[in-house]
Short mmCIF file of C-alpha atoms in Angstrom, two decimals:
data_model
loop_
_atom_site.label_atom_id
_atom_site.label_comp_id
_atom_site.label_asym_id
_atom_site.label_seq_id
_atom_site.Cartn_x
_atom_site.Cartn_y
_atom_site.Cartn_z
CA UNK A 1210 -11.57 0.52 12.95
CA UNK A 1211 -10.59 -0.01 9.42
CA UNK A 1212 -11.69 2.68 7.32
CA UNK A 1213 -11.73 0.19 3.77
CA UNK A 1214 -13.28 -3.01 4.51
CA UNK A 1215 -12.12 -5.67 1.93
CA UNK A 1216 -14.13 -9.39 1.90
CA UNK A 1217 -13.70 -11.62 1.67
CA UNK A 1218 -10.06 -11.80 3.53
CA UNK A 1219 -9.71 -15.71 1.93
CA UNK A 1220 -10.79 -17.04 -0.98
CA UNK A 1221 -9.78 -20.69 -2.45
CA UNK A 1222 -11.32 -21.62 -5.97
CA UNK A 1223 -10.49 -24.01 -8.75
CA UNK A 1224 -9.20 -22.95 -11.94
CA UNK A 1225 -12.01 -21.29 -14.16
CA UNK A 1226 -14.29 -20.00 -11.57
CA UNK A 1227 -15.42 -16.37 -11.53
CA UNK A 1228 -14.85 -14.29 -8.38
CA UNK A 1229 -15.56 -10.72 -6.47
CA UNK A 1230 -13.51 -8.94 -4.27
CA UNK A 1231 -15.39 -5.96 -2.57
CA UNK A 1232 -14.47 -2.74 -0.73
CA UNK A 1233 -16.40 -0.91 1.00
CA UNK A 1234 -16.14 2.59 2.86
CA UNK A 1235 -18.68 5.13 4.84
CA UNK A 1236 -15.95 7.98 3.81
CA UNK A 1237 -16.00 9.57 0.09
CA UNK A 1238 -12.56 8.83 -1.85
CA UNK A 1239 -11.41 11.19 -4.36
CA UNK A 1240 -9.90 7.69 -5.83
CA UNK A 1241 -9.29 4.10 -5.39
CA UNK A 1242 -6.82 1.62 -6.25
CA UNK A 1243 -6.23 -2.03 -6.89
CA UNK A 1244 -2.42 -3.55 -5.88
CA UNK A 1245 -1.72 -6.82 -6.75
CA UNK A 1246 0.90 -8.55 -4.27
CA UNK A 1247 3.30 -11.94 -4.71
CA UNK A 1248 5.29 -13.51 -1.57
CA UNK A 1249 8.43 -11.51 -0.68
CA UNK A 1250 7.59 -8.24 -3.11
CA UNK A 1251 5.81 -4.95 -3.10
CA UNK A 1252 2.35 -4.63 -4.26
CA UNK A 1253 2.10 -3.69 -8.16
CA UNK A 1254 -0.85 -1.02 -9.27
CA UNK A 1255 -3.59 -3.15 -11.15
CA UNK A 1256 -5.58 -0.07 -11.72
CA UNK A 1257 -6.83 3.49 -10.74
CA UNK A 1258 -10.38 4.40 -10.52
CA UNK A 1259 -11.38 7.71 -10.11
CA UNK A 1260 -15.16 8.61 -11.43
CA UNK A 1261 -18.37 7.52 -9.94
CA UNK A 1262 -19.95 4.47 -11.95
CA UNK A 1263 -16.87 4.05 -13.79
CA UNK A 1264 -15.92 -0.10 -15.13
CA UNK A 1265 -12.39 -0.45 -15.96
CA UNK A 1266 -11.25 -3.62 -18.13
CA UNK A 1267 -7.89 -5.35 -17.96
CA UNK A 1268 -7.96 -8.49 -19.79
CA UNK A 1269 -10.03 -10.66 -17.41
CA UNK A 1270 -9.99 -8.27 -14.68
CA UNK A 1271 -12.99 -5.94 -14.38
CA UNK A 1272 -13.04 -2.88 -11.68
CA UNK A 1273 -15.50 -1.10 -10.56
CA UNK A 1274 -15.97 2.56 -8.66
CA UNK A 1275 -19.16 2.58 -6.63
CA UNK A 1276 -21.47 5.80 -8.32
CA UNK A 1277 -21.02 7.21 -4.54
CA UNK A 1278 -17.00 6.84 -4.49
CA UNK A 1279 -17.52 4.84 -1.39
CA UNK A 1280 -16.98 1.18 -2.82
CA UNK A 1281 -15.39 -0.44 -5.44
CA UNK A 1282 -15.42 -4.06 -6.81
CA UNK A 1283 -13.07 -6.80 -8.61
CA UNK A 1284 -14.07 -9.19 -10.86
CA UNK A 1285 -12.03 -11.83 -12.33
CA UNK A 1286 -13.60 -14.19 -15.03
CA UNK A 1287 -12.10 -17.57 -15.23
CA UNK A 1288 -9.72 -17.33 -12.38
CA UNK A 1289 -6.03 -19.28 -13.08
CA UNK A 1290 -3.48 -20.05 -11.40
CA UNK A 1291 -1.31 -17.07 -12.34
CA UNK A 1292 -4.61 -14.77 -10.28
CA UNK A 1293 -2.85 -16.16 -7.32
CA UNK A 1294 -1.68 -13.56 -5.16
CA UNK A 1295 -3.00 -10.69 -2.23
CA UNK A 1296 -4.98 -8.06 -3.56
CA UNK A 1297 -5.83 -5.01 -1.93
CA UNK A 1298 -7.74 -2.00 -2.51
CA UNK A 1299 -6.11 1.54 -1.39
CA UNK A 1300 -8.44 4.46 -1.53
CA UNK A 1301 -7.27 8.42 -1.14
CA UNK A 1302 -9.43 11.38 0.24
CA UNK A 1303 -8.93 14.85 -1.05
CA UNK A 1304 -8.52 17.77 1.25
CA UNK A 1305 -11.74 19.10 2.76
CA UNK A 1306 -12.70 21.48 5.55
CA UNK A 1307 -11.42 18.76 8.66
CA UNK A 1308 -8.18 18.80 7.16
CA UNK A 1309 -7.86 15.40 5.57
CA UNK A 1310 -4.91 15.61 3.78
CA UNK A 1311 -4.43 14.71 0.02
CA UNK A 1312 -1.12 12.43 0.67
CA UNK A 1313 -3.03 10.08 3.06
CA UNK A 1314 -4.14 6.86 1.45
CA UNK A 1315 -5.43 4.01 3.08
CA UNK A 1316 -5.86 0.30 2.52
CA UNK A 1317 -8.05 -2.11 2.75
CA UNK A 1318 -7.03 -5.64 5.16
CA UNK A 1319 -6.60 -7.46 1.77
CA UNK A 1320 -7.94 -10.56 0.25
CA UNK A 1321 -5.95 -13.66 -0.42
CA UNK A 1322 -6.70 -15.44 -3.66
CA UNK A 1323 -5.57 -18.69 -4.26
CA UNK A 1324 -6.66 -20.85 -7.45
CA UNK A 1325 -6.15 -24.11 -7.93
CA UNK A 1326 -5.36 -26.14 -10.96
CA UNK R 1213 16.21 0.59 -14.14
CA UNK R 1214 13.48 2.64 -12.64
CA UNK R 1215 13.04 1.73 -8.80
CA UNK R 1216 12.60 2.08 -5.52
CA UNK R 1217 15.35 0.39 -3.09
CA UNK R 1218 15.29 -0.11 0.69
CA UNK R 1219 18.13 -1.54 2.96
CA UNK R 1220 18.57 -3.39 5.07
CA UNK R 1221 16.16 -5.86 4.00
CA UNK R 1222 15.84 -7.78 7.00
CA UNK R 1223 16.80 -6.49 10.61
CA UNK R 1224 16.76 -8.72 13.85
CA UNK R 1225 17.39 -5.81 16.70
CA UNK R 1226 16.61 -5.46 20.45
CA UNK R 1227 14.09 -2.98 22.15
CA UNK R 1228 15.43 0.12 22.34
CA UNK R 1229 18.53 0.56 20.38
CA UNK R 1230 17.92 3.10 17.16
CA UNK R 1231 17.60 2.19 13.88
CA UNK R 1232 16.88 3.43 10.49
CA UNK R 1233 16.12 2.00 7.35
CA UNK R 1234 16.91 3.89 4.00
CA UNK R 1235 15.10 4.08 1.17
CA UNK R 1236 15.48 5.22 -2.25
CA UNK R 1237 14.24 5.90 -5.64
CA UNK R 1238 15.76 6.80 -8.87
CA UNK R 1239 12.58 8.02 -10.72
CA UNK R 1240 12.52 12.23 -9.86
CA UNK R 1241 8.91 11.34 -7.82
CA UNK R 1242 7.70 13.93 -5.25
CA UNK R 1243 5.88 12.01 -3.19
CA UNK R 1244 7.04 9.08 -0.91
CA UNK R 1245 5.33 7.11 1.45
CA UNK R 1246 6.45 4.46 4.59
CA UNK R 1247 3.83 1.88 5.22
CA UNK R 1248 3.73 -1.59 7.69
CA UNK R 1249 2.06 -4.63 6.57
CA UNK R 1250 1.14 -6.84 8.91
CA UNK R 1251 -1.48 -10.10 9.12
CA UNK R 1252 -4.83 -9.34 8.87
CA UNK R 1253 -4.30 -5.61 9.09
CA UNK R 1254 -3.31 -4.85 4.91
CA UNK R 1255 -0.86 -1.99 4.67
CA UNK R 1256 -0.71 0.62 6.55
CA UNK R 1257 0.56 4.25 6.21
CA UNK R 1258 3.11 5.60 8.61
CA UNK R 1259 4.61 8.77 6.96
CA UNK R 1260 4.24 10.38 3.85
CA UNK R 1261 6.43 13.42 1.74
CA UNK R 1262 4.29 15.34 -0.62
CA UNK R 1263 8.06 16.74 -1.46
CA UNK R 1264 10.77 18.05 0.22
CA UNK R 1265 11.17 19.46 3.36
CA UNK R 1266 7.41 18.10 3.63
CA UNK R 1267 6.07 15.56 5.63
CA UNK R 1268 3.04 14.36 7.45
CA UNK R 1269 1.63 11.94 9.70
CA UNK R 1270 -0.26 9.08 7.61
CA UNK R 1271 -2.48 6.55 9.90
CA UNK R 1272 0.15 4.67 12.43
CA UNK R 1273 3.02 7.96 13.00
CA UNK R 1274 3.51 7.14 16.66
CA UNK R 1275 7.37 5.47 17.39
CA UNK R 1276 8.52 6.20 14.09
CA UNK R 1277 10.31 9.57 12.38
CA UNK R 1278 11.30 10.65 8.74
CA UNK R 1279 12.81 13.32 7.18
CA UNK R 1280 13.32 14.45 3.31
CA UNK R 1281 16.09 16.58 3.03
CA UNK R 1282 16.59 15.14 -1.00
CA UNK R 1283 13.70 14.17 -3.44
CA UNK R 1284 15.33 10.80 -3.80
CA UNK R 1285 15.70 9.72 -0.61
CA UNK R 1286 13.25 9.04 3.08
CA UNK R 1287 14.64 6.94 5.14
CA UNK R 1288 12.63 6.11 8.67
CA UNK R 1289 13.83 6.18 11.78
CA UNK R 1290 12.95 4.32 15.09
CA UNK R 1291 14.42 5.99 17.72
CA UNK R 1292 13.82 3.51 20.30
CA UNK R 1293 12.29 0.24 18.78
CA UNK R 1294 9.70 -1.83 20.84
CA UNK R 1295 8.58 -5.49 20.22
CA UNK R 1296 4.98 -4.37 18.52
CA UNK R 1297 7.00 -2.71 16.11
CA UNK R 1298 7.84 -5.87 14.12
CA UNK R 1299 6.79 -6.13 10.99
CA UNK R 1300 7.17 -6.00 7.48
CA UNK R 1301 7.86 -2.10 6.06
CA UNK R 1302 7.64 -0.95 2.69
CA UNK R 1303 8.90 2.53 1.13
CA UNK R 1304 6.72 3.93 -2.15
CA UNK R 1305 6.79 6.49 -4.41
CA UNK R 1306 4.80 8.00 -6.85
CA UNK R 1307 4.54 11.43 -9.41
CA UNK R 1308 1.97 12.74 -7.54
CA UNK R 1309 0.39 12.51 -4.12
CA UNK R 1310 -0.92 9.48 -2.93
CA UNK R 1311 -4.06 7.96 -4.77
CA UNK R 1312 -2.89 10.31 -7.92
CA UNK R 1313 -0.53 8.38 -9.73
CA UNK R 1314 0.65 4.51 -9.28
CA UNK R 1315 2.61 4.05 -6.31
CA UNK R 1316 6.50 1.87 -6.96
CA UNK R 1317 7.16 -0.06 -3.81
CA UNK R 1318 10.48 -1.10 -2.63
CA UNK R 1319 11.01 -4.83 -2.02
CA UNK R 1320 9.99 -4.16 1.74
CA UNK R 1321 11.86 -5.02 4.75
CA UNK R 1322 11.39 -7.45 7.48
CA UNK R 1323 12.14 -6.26 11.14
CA UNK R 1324 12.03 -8.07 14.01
CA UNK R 1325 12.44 -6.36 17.74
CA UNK R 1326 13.37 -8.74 20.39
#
């Protein structure tokens, strides 16, 4: 069972269309990140969210931390060609009285965006 | 250049016969982190290093073995590599622990158990 739930796992637009990515947990995250990935390299940090209710901005890229800390969002306004790419959402728990442990961070399944000229 | 290397970066072995794939980073970062990618499934975590001489189990530990004797370095071992092992393995580190800081991934490598 994956603990992060990312949908949707494809999505194919044309060039200027707006689009969401969502995550979605039943488990509390202490934080949540947003990796951008290209063919045949490492995924690159987009962004860190840590509060609940908190909108983060990066140019046409707008994140959002669910006020619960359970899900999180990504928006892209007027999607181009350069979006293209996997993204996937990474979330990390904080120690609590089961013994989760603060180095354990897990990811979603990804979603892969492709936009079309 | 600040980064995080891994070698080899593509392996074609047979079940059974040991490997270990090295991985490195130049940036002082205590934590590191092993992960598998494969279709459908995202990343996910094998072993971790909160620093050295510290590791734990992350969400897929079973087949595989690290150690961190240096801050710089983690390699993973497979001590006797199986076919569902395949798969495409990336090293990170970060500052801090994971979710704390932004994670540097290595370029990843590709292995293949026949």
């Amino acid at each position: 069972t994956q603990l992060l739930e990312q949908s949707p796992q494809f999505l194919s637009i044309q060039e200027g269309e707006n689009l969401t990515v969502y995550c979605n947990s039943s488990s509390v995250f202490s934080s949540l990140q947003w990796y951008r990935q290209e063919p045949g390299e490492g995924p690159v940090l987009l962004v860190t969210v840590v509060t609940g209710g908190e909108v983060k901005k990066l140019k046409r890229l707008t994140f959002q931390f669910g006020d619960a800390r359970k899900d999180s969002s990504l928006h892209i306004t007027a999607a181009q060609p350069g979006d293209t790419g996997l993204y996937l959402c990474a979330g990390a728990r904080g120690r609590n009285a089961g013994g989760t442990s603060y180095g354990k961070l897990t990811f979603g399944q990804g979603t892969i965006l492709t936009v079309h000229p | 250049e600040a980064q995080v290397t891994q070698n080899p970066r593509y392996l074609i072995t047979v079940t059974g016969k040991k490997l270990t794939v090295t991985c490195s980073q130049n940036m002082n970062h205590e934590y590191m982190s092993w992960y598998r990618q494969d279709p459908g499934l995202g990343l996910r975590q094998i072993y971790y290093s909160m620093n050295v001489e510290v590791t734990d189990k992350g969400d897929v530990p079973e087949g595989y073995k690290v150690s961190r004797k240096e801050k710089r370095n983690f390699p993973l071992i497979l001590e006797s590599p199986s076919p569902n092992q395949t798969s495409l393995y990336f090293c990170a580190s970060s500052l801090l622990g994971g979710g704390a800081a932004e994670q540097f991934f290595g370029p990843g490598t590709r292995l293949t158990v026949l």
